[in-house]
Amino acid sequence: MRPPVGRAVVHPAFRRFWWATSISEAGTYFTTLAVQVLIVVQLGGSAADVGLVNGARWLPYLLFGVVAGVLVDRMRRRPVLITADFVRAGLLLAVPLLAWTGSLPILVLAGLMALLGLASLAGDAAAQALVPRLVPVDDLTRAHASLDRAAAVAQAGGPALAGMLIGLIGAARTVLVDAASYLVSGVLLLFTRVAEPVPERAARQGMWTEIREGLRWVYRHRTLGPFAIATHGWFLFSALAGVVLVPFAVDTVGLSPLLLGIALALAGVGAFVGSSAAAWLGERLGTGRLVIAAQAGTGIAWGVVALTPVSGWAGVVAGAGQFLLGVAMGASNANEMAYRQSVTPDRLQGRMNATMRSVNRAMIVIAAPLGGLLADAIGYRPGLFLAAGGMLLTALLLLLSPFRAARVGE
């Protein structure tokens, strides 16, 4: 018998993990904004420099993603995550120190962000693979929903708080908030007890053999395979929409920065609402049907944004689209994570999570520049409609696949 849908996840180890993850998640929003302000205001950089530094942050996911998955599967996951947290804290601490001494050119900052991305790759792979060791299968959806709610709160309030702090103490010092958040996260995890067996060395088959095993598991699985491919497509179109949104809102529609910020914050509010109902919806609709409906919902949401008029109602329409986007993503993510972790053996968790995450990030890197060029060619509003149509197409492909009958733990 499944436990009641609304029951809270009460496992002590997960509670500590939740606090550690939530604190570090909130800190990330401070660095995301502060680094971009630092590049433009203090270092005199251009939009291309912002793109260079942002790209460096994700480059390790493309180069080393599947390798990280193998390494995580060969180790106990909690020590990997603790090490990654402390390394990230040290790298972020270097940003204000170098800025204070005048030794922080753009390329050095990009190098620091690449190293931060490498540590985050290891930490993310370990964190995702650790959750199934903290809670039983029947609690996976609720566990991920609670993590999503914390992330939604950070998304709704983090950028505004970061902006206020940047105005008070400067962009470089604001990065210290994120450094402190990783330090606190690492300390909390040090005192988290998790039963983790040490993987047997005799089970190792060689790096490339284990990489192929992980890839085969993801892409040849009857339901996980179609889901993975559709998710990669969704990330492609989502990246296109993300590139077009700001120039569309500012140049085409004429939204002020304040109204745009409010609209984006509503996505965080919607994500909180969606994640709060995620477990309940997953139980009643089934994981496959809910995820398909949510992917279609994201397409509809971007369609609403594309319909934003050049009038006094612009902020309302854009905000409604962003709110709907947040609801759909919040309801879906916990069910997606719980499903893919529930069907994957423990020994393959690191490879499965790292493979999917790395290819998803590859879609962002590919779509971001190409999407910008395409939108410049066909227009911002048609670009958003194209992204919306692509998301509806991924939902249709999933509907026609065996994934439509998928359920967590089955």
Tab-separated table of C-alpha atoms in Angstrom:
chain	number	residue	atom	x	y	z
A	1	MET	CA	0.000	0.000	0.000
A	2	ARG	CA	1.273	3.480	-0.863
A	3	PRO	CA	1.521	6.013	1.961
A	4	PRO	CA	-0.883	8.979	2.014
A	5	VAL	CA	-0.021	11.510	-0.674
A	6	GLY	CA	0.005	14.497	1.622
A	7	ARG	CA	2.293	12.941	4.240
A	8	ALA	CA	5.479	14.872	4.893
A	9	VAL	CA	8.868	13.285	4.301
A	10	VAL	CA	10.160	12.830	7.857
A	11	HIS	CA	13.375	10.835	7.403
A	12	PRO	CA	16.061	12.561	9.555
A	13	ALA	CA	18.856	12.168	7.005
A	14	PHE	CA	16.683	13.646	4.277
A	15	ARG	CA	15.765	16.616	6.482
A	16	ARG	CA	19.436	17.527	6.873
A	17	PHE	CA	19.992	17.016	3.142
A	18	TRP	CA	16.963	19.244	2.448
A	19	TRP	CA	18.378	22.048	4.567
A	20	ALA	CA	21.818	21.722	2.987
A	21	THR	CA	20.409	21.720	-0.547
A	22	SER	CA	17.945	24.553	0.107
A	23	ILE	CA	20.605	26.819	1.590
A	24	SER	CA	23.065	26.246	-1.251
A	25	GLU	CA	20.259	26.648	-3.824
A	26	ALA	CA	19.347	30.053	-2.391
A	27	GLY	CA	22.959	31.167	-2.460
A	28	THR	CA	23.302	30.292	-6.148
A	29	TYR	CA	20.951	33.126	-7.143
A	30	PHE	CA	23.279	35.642	-5.519
A	31	THR	CA	26.244	34.484	-7.601
A	32	THR	CA	24.218	34.255	-10.826
A	33	LEU	CA	23.287	37.946	-10.683
A	34	ALA	CA	26.410	39.234	-8.951
A	35	VAL	CA	28.838	37.740	-11.472
A	36	GLN	CA	27.006	39.308	-14.412
A	37	VAL	CA	26.925	42.721	-12.701
A	38	LEU	CA	30.594	42.321	-11.793
A	39	ILE	CA	31.517	41.673	-15.440
A	40	VAL	CA	29.622	44.642	-16.821
A	41	VAL	CA	30.073	47.260	-14.081
A	42	GLN	CA	33.407	46.559	-12.401
A	43	LEU	CA	35.336	44.737	-15.119
A	44	GLY	CA	33.946	46.796	-18.014
A	45	GLY	CA	32.883	43.721	-19.936
A	46	SER	CA	30.414	43.331	-22.788
A	47	ALA	CA	27.502	41.016	-23.442
A	48	ALA	CA	29.954	38.703	-25.188
A	49	ASP	CA	32.034	38.580	-21.996
A	50	VAL	CA	28.912	37.675	-20.012
A	51	GLY	CA	28.257	34.888	-22.504
A	52	LEU	CA	31.859	33.672	-22.233
A	53	VAL	CA	31.725	33.433	-18.442
A	54	ASN	CA	28.268	31.841	-18.421
A	55	GLY	CA	29.364	29.336	-21.051
A	56	ALA	CA	32.447	28.434	-19.010
A	57	ARG	CA	30.146	27.565	-16.109
A	58	TRP	CA	28.399	24.845	-18.161
A	59	LEU	CA	31.347	23.623	-20.226
A	60	PRO	CA	32.348	20.838	-17.762
A	61	TYR	CA	28.883	19.294	-18.093
A	62	LEU	CA	29.517	18.834	-21.805
A	63	LEU	CA	33.094	17.607	-21.510
A	64	PHE	CA	32.972	15.421	-18.415
A	65	GLY	CA	29.300	14.691	-17.682
A	66	VAL	CA	29.220	10.953	-18.387
A	67	VAL	CA	32.649	10.475	-16.809
A	68	ALA	CA	31.394	12.117	-13.610
A	69	GLY	CA	28.504	9.677	-13.569
A	70	VAL	CA	30.862	6.694	-13.644
A	71	LEU	CA	33.057	8.141	-10.880
A	72	VAL	CA	30.049	8.857	-8.652
A	73	ASP	CA	28.844	5.278	-9.099
A	74	ARG	CA	32.292	4.079	-7.976
A	75	MET	CA	32.240	6.088	-4.727
A	76	ARG	CA	30.105	6.788	-1.702
A	77	ARG	CA	27.974	9.775	-2.659
A	78	ARG	CA	27.866	11.814	0.543
A	79	PRO	CA	31.660	12.385	0.699
A	80	VAL	CA	31.643	13.463	-2.959
A	81	LEU	CA	28.908	16.008	-2.255
A	82	ILE	CA	30.652	17.334	0.877
A	83	THR	CA	33.927	17.754	-1.016
A	84	ALA	CA	32.153	19.517	-3.879
A	85	ASP	CA	30.494	21.936	-1.438
A	86	PHE	CA	33.776	22.892	0.223
A	87	VAL	CA	35.558	23.258	-3.140
A	88	ARG	CA	32.765	25.525	-4.413
A	89	ALA	CA	32.965	27.634	-1.265
A	90	GLY	CA	36.705	28.112	-1.789
A	91	LEU	CA	36.370	29.016	-5.471
A	92	LEU	CA	33.665	31.582	-4.752
A	93	LEU	CA	35.702	33.071	-1.922
A	94	ALA	CA	38.475	33.690	-4.460
A	95	VAL	CA	36.230	36.006	-6.534
A	96	PRO	CA	36.020	38.932	-4.062
A	97	LEU	CA	39.620	38.391	-2.937
A	98	LEU	CA	40.949	38.665	-6.495
A	99	ALA	CA	38.623	41.581	-7.262
A	100	TRP	CA	39.896	43.396	-4.155
A	101	THR	CA	43.510	42.975	-5.261
A	102	GLY	CA	42.741	43.968	-8.861
A	103	SER	CA	43.701	40.515	-10.164
A	104	LEU	CA	40.424	39.442	-11.740
A	105	PRO	CA	40.377	39.862	-15.535
A	106	ILE	CA	37.542	38.288	-17.519
A	107	LEU	CA	39.532	35.178	-18.446
A	108	VAL	CA	40.466	34.481	-14.815
A	109	LEU	CA	36.806	34.835	-13.814
A	110	ALA	CA	35.833	32.467	-16.634
A	111	GLY	CA	38.423	29.987	-15.369
A	112	LEU	CA	37.033	30.175	-11.852
A	113	MET	CA	33.509	29.616	-13.183
A	114	ALA	CA	34.697	26.608	-15.209
A	115	LEU	CA	36.216	25.087	-12.064
A	116	LEU	CA	33.013	25.925	-10.192
A	117	GLY	CA	31.083	24.141	-12.921
A	118	LEU	CA	33.327	21.088	-12.607
A	119	ALA	CA	32.745	20.936	-8.843
A	120	SER	CA	29.018	21.477	-9.393
A	121	LEU	CA	28.936	18.658	-11.942
A	122	ALA	CA	30.313	16.244	-9.348
A	123	GLY	CA	28.103	17.672	-6.601
A	124	ASP	CA	24.931	17.564	-8.694
A	125	ALA	CA	25.544	13.982	-9.814
A	126	ALA	CA	26.209	12.899	-6.232
A	127	ALA	CA	23.221	14.800	-4.815
A	128	GLN	CA	20.737	13.359	-7.295
A	129	ALA	CA	22.084	9.834	-6.810
A	130	LEU	CA	22.022	10.217	-3.008
A	131	VAL	CA	18.277	10.921	-2.663
A	132	PRO	CA	17.191	7.276	-3.283
A	133	ARG	CA	19.466	6.288	-0.390
A	134	LEU	CA	17.787	8.800	1.935
A	135	VAL	CA	14.135	7.871	1.380
A	136	PRO	CA	12.240	4.751	0.220
A	137	VAL	CA	10.792	4.596	-3.294
A	138	ASP	CA	7.283	5.499	-2.114
A	139	ASP	CA	8.600	8.775	-0.697
A	140	LEU	CA	10.693	9.837	-3.701
A	141	THR	CA	8.040	12.075	-5.274
A	142	ARG	CA	7.305	13.846	-1.978
A	143	ALA	CA	11.025	14.238	-1.310
A	144	HIS	CA	11.669	15.879	-4.674
A	145	ALA	CA	8.529	18.015	-4.339
A	146	SER	CA	9.806	19.406	-1.036
A	147	LEU	CA	13.161	20.200	-2.661
A	148	ASP	CA	11.329	21.884	-5.534
A	149	ARG	CA	9.279	24.042	-3.161
A	150	ALA	CA	12.453	25.320	-1.528
A	151	ALA	CA	13.946	26.015	-4.963
A	152	ALA	CA	10.793	27.886	-5.968
A	153	VAL	CA	11.043	30.148	-2.927
A	154	ALA	CA	14.667	30.864	-3.796
A	155	GLN	CA	13.685	31.575	-7.408
A	156	ALA	CA	10.946	33.992	-6.370
A	157	GLY	CA	12.970	35.959	-3.820
A	158	GLY	CA	16.653	35.291	-4.517
A	159	PRO	CA	17.245	37.680	-7.430
A	160	ALA	CA	15.537	40.595	-5.649
A	161	LEU	CA	17.555	40.062	-2.462
A	162	ALA	CA	20.723	39.692	-4.515
A	163	GLY	CA	20.015	42.964	-6.309
A	164	MET	CA	19.510	44.775	-3.001
A	165	LEU	CA	22.742	43.376	-1.575
A	166	ILE	CA	24.720	44.244	-4.707
A	167	GLY	CA	23.545	47.832	-4.288
A	168	LEU	CA	24.693	47.869	-0.662
A	169	ILE	CA	28.070	46.082	-0.705
A	170	GLY	CA	28.941	45.599	-4.383
A	171	ALA	CA	28.813	42.637	-6.747
A	172	ALA	CA	32.098	40.967	-5.744
A	173	ARG	CA	31.296	40.882	-2.021
A	174	THR	CA	27.797	39.573	-2.739
A	175	VAL	CA	29.373	36.359	-4.060
A	176	LEU	CA	30.416	35.684	-0.452
A	177	VAL	CA	26.787	34.816	0.338
A	178	ASP	CA	26.976	31.854	-2.027
A	179	ALA	CA	30.381	30.837	-0.643
A	180	ALA	CA	28.902	30.825	2.855
A	181	SER	CA	25.886	28.824	1.677
A	182	TYR	CA	28.111	26.034	0.339
A	183	LEU	CA	30.160	26.061	3.520
A	184	VAL	CA	27.009	25.656	5.642
A	185	SER	CA	25.737	22.943	3.297
A	186	GLY	CA	28.979	20.984	3.584
A	187	VAL	CA	28.968	21.203	7.392
A	188	LEU	CA	25.340	20.014	7.573
A	189	LEU	CA	26.138	17.039	5.359
A	190	LEU	CA	29.137	16.164	7.535
A	191	PHE	CA	26.671	15.445	10.344
A	192	THR	CA	24.218	13.541	8.156
A	193	ARG	CA	24.251	9.795	8.662
A	194	VAL	CA	23.627	7.772	5.517
A	195	ALA	CA	24.007	4.024	5.084
A	196	GLU	CA	26.246	3.886	2.025
A	197	PRO	CA	28.038	0.689	1.086
A	198	VAL	CA	31.459	1.104	-0.467
A	199	PRO	CA	31.222	-0.024	-4.130
A	200	GLU	CA	33.268	-3.135	-4.790
A	201	ARG	CA	36.360	-2.626	-6.932
A	202	ALA	CA	35.838	-6.071	-8.447
A	203	ALA	CA	32.605	-4.837	-10.062
A	204	ARG	CA	34.432	-2.195	-12.109
A	205	GLN	CA	34.610	-2.924	-15.831
A	206	GLY	CA	36.657	-0.047	-17.188
A	207	MET	CA	35.651	3.568	-17.745
A	208	TRP	CA	34.353	3.265	-21.322
A	209	THR	CA	32.536	0.009	-20.630
A	210	GLU	CA	30.733	1.599	-17.688
A	211	ILE	CA	29.915	4.726	-19.726
A	212	ARG	CA	28.364	2.563	-22.440
A	213	GLU	CA	26.422	0.636	-19.822
A	214	GLY	CA	24.948	3.877	-18.501
A	215	LEU	CA	24.075	5.123	-21.986
A	216	ARG	CA	22.422	1.816	-22.881
A	217	TRP	CA	20.379	1.899	-19.698
A	218	VAL	CA	19.067	5.392	-20.377
A	219	TYR	CA	18.367	5.169	-24.109
A	220	ARG	CA	17.339	1.516	-24.530
A	221	HIS	CA	14.949	1.410	-21.598
A	222	ARG	CA	11.340	0.946	-22.733
A	223	THR	CA	9.977	4.024	-20.923
A	224	LEU	CA	13.077	5.891	-19.724
A	225	GLY	CA	14.472	6.085	-23.276
A	226	PRO	CA	11.529	7.972	-24.837
A	227	PHE	CA	11.357	10.207	-21.776
A	228	ALA	CA	15.075	11.068	-21.991
A	229	ILE	CA	14.907	11.911	-25.705
A	230	ALA	CA	11.765	14.039	-25.271
A	231	THR	CA	13.350	15.838	-22.329
A	232	HIS	CA	16.419	16.694	-24.415
A	233	GLY	CA	14.087	18.159	-27.046
A	234	TRP	CA	12.196	20.116	-24.408
A	235	PHE	CA	15.451	21.653	-23.127
A	236	LEU	CA	16.336	22.646	-26.684
A	237	PHE	CA	13.114	24.602	-27.143
A	238	SER	CA	13.193	25.940	-23.591
A	239	ALA	CA	16.637	27.397	-24.231
A	240	LEU	CA	15.304	29.070	-27.374
A	241	ALA	CA	12.477	30.638	-25.379
A	242	GLY	CA	14.871	31.767	-22.661
A	243	VAL	CA	17.107	33.548	-25.164
A	244	VAL	CA	14.198	35.372	-26.784
A	245	LEU	CA	12.230	36.326	-23.656
A	246	VAL	CA	14.126	39.393	-22.447
A	247	PRO	CA	14.621	41.132	-25.821
A	248	PHE	CA	10.981	40.345	-26.707
A	249	ALA	CA	9.711	41.776	-23.411
A	250	VAL	CA	11.890	44.889	-23.532
A	251	ASP	CA	12.171	45.719	-27.244
A	252	THR	CA	8.936	44.361	-28.745
A	253	VAL	CA	6.444	44.702	-25.892
A	254	GLY	CA	8.082	47.548	-24.001
A	255	LEU	CA	7.944	46.076	-20.491
A	256	SER	CA	9.890	48.017	-17.879
A	257	PRO	CA	12.605	46.170	-15.937
A	258	LEU	CA	10.333	46.265	-12.872
A	259	LEU	CA	7.390	44.618	-14.642
A	260	LEU	CA	9.691	42.070	-16.267
A	261	GLY	CA	11.154	41.225	-12.878
A	262	ILE	CA	7.679	40.778	-11.402
A	263	ALA	CA	6.673	38.527	-14.302
A	264	LEU	CA	9.760	36.363	-13.820
A	265	ALA	CA	9.144	36.182	-10.071
A	266	LEU	CA	5.646	34.838	-10.794
A	267	ALA	CA	7.299	31.793	-12.367
A	268	GLY	CA	8.768	31.058	-8.942
A	269	VAL	CA	5.354	31.498	-7.321
A	270	GLY	CA	3.844	29.136	-9.873
A	271	ALA	CA	6.624	26.603	-9.272
A	272	PHE	CA	5.795	26.622	-5.557
A	273	VAL	CA	2.121	25.982	-6.312
A	274	GLY	CA	2.926	23.221	-8.798
A	275	SER	CA	5.445	21.462	-6.571
A	276	SER	CA	2.990	21.580	-3.651
A	277	ALA	CA	0.504	19.577	-5.707
A	278	ALA	CA	3.061	17.375	-7.492
A	279	ALA	CA	2.707	14.223	-5.373
A	280	TRP	CA	-1.097	14.421	-5.312
A	281	LEU	CA	-1.303	14.900	-9.079
A	282	GLY	CA	1.206	12.141	-9.758
A	283	GLU	CA	-0.782	9.662	-7.684
A	284	ARG	CA	-4.067	10.464	-9.380
A	285	LEU	CA	-3.004	10.971	-12.982
A	286	GLY	CA	-0.013	8.652	-13.088
A	287	THR	CA	3.535	9.839	-13.634
A	288	GLY	CA	3.500	9.493	-17.420
A	289	ARG	CA	0.233	11.326	-18.000
A	290	LEU	CA	1.154	14.111	-15.570
A	291	VAL	CA	4.568	14.706	-17.158
A	292	ILE	CA	3.019	14.748	-20.643
A	293	ALA	CA	0.339	17.217	-19.529
A	294	ALA	CA	2.979	19.390	-17.869
A	295	GLN	CA	5.188	19.463	-20.976
A	296	ALA	CA	2.163	20.489	-22.997
A	297	GLY	CA	1.422	23.084	-20.307
A	298	THR	CA	4.860	24.643	-20.741
A	299	GLY	CA	4.180	24.967	-24.479
A	300	ILE	CA	0.847	26.643	-23.768
A	301	ALA	CA	2.529	28.937	-21.235
A	302	TRP	CA	5.124	30.150	-23.745
A	303	GLY	CA	2.318	30.581	-26.260
A	304	VAL	CA	0.605	32.905	-23.783
A	305	VAL	CA	3.847	34.859	-23.378
A	306	ALA	CA	4.152	35.109	-27.175
A	307	LEU	CA	0.664	36.643	-27.260
A	308	THR	CA	1.662	39.461	-24.903
A	309	PRO	CA	0.187	42.646	-26.387
A	310	VAL	CA	1.882	46.000	-26.758
A	311	SER	CA	-0.503	47.650	-24.305
A	312	GLY	CA	-1.245	48.236	-20.656
A	313	TRP	CA	-2.097	44.546	-20.306
A	314	ALA	CA	1.387	43.419	-21.298
A	315	GLY	CA	2.578	42.831	-17.732
A	316	VAL	CA	-0.554	40.875	-16.861
A	317	VAL	CA	-0.345	38.563	-19.873
A	318	ALA	CA	3.395	37.984	-19.544
A	319	GLY	CA	3.017	37.356	-15.820
A	320	ALA	CA	0.165	34.889	-16.411
A	321	GLY	CA	2.296	32.978	-18.913
A	322	GLN	CA	5.240	32.826	-16.524
A	323	PHE	CA	2.997	31.722	-13.647
A	324	LEU	CA	1.552	28.908	-15.777
A	325	LEU	CA	5.070	27.918	-16.817
A	326	GLY	CA	6.107	27.679	-13.175
A	327	VAL	CA	3.062	25.606	-12.235
A	328	ALA	CA	3.683	23.110	-15.046
A	329	MET	CA	7.390	22.745	-14.304
A	330	GLY	CA	6.839	22.547	-10.549
A	331	ALA	CA	4.223	19.803	-10.890
A	332	SER	CA	6.346	17.820	-13.321
A	333	ASN	CA	9.884	17.923	-11.949
A	334	ALA	CA	9.338	15.954	-8.730
A	335	ASN	CA	7.503	13.228	-10.640
A	336	GLU	CA	10.176	13.105	-13.346
A	337	MET	CA	13.001	12.765	-10.829
A	338	ALA	CA	11.171	10.169	-8.740
A	339	TYR	CA	10.269	8.114	-11.807
A	340	ARG	CA	13.730	7.955	-13.332
A	341	GLN	CA	15.338	7.185	-9.962
A	342	SER	CA	12.758	4.520	-9.116
A	343	VAL	CA	13.345	2.558	-12.349
A	344	THR	CA	17.160	2.765	-12.198
A	345	PRO	CA	19.280	0.346	-10.122
A	346	ASP	CA	21.373	1.968	-7.387
A	347	ARG	CA	24.648	1.057	-9.107
A	348	LEU	CA	23.577	3.082	-12.195
A	349	GLN	CA	22.101	6.136	-10.454
A	350	GLY	CA	25.165	8.328	-10.956
A	351	ARG	CA	25.497	7.474	-14.649
A	352	MET	CA	21.778	7.873	-15.355
A	353	ASN	CA	21.539	11.278	-13.654
A	354	ALA	CA	24.799	12.590	-15.125
A	355	THR	CA	23.946	11.391	-18.649
A	356	MET	CA	20.540	13.049	-18.710
A	357	ARG	CA	21.736	16.238	-17.057
A	358	SER	CA	24.774	16.583	-19.332
A	359	VAL	CA	22.826	16.101	-22.575
A	360	ASN	CA	20.153	18.501	-21.332
A	361	ARG	CA	22.832	21.123	-20.699
A	362	ALA	CA	24.290	20.405	-24.130
A	363	MET	CA	20.925	21.308	-25.617
A	364	ILE	CA	21.110	24.670	-23.838
A	365	VAL	CA	24.597	25.393	-25.157
A	366	ILE	CA	23.542	24.480	-28.702
A	367	ALA	CA	20.173	26.236	-28.702
A	368	ALA	CA	21.175	29.476	-26.992
A	369	PRO	CA	23.360	30.958	-29.763
A	370	LEU	CA	21.436	29.344	-32.635
A	371	GLY	CA	18.135	30.403	-31.105
A	372	GLY	CA	19.324	33.978	-30.879
A	373	LEU	CA	20.325	33.997	-34.541
A	374	LEU	CA	17.028	32.408	-35.562
A	375	ALA	CA	14.988	34.896	-33.548
A	376	ASP	CA	16.917	37.783	-35.100
A	377	ALA	CA	16.029	36.363	-38.523
A	378	ILE	CA	12.320	35.575	-38.035
A	379	GLY	CA	11.419	37.926	-35.177
A	380	TYR	CA	11.087	37.552	-31.415
A	381	ARG	CA	7.373	36.768	-31.316
A	382	PRO	CA	7.605	34.034	-34.000
A	383	GLY	CA	10.633	32.668	-32.141
A	384	LEU	CA	8.542	32.257	-28.989
A	385	PHE	CA	5.740	30.586	-30.953
A	386	LEU	CA	8.318	28.207	-32.452
A	387	ALA	CA	9.583	27.307	-28.972
A	388	ALA	CA	6.007	26.794	-27.735
A	389	GLY	CA	5.220	24.537	-30.700
A	390	GLY	CA	8.365	22.502	-30.088
A	391	MET	CA	7.359	21.831	-26.488
A	392	LEU	CA	3.902	20.722	-27.591
A	393	LEU	CA	5.600	18.393	-30.082
A	394	THR	CA	7.722	16.763	-27.336
A	395	ALA	CA	4.542	16.199	-25.323
A	396	LEU	CA	2.872	14.576	-28.343
A	397	LEU	CA	5.848	12.263	-28.910
A	398	LEU	CA	5.684	11.153	-25.275
A	399	LEU	CA	1.942	10.599	-25.555
A	400	LEU	CA	2.553	8.206	-28.455
A	401	SER	CA	5.250	6.293	-26.544
A	402	PRO	CA	5.060	3.661	-23.753
A	403	PHE	CA	5.992	6.412	-21.279
A	404	ARG	CA	2.346	7.507	-21.079
A	405	ALA	CA	1.663	4.550	-18.743
A	406	ALA	CA	4.735	5.103	-16.534
A	407	ARG	CA	4.369	5.248	-12.755
A	408	VAL	CA	6.902	5.743	-9.952
A	409	GLY	CA	8.148	2.417	-8.615
A	410	GLU	CA	6.666	0.303	-11.407
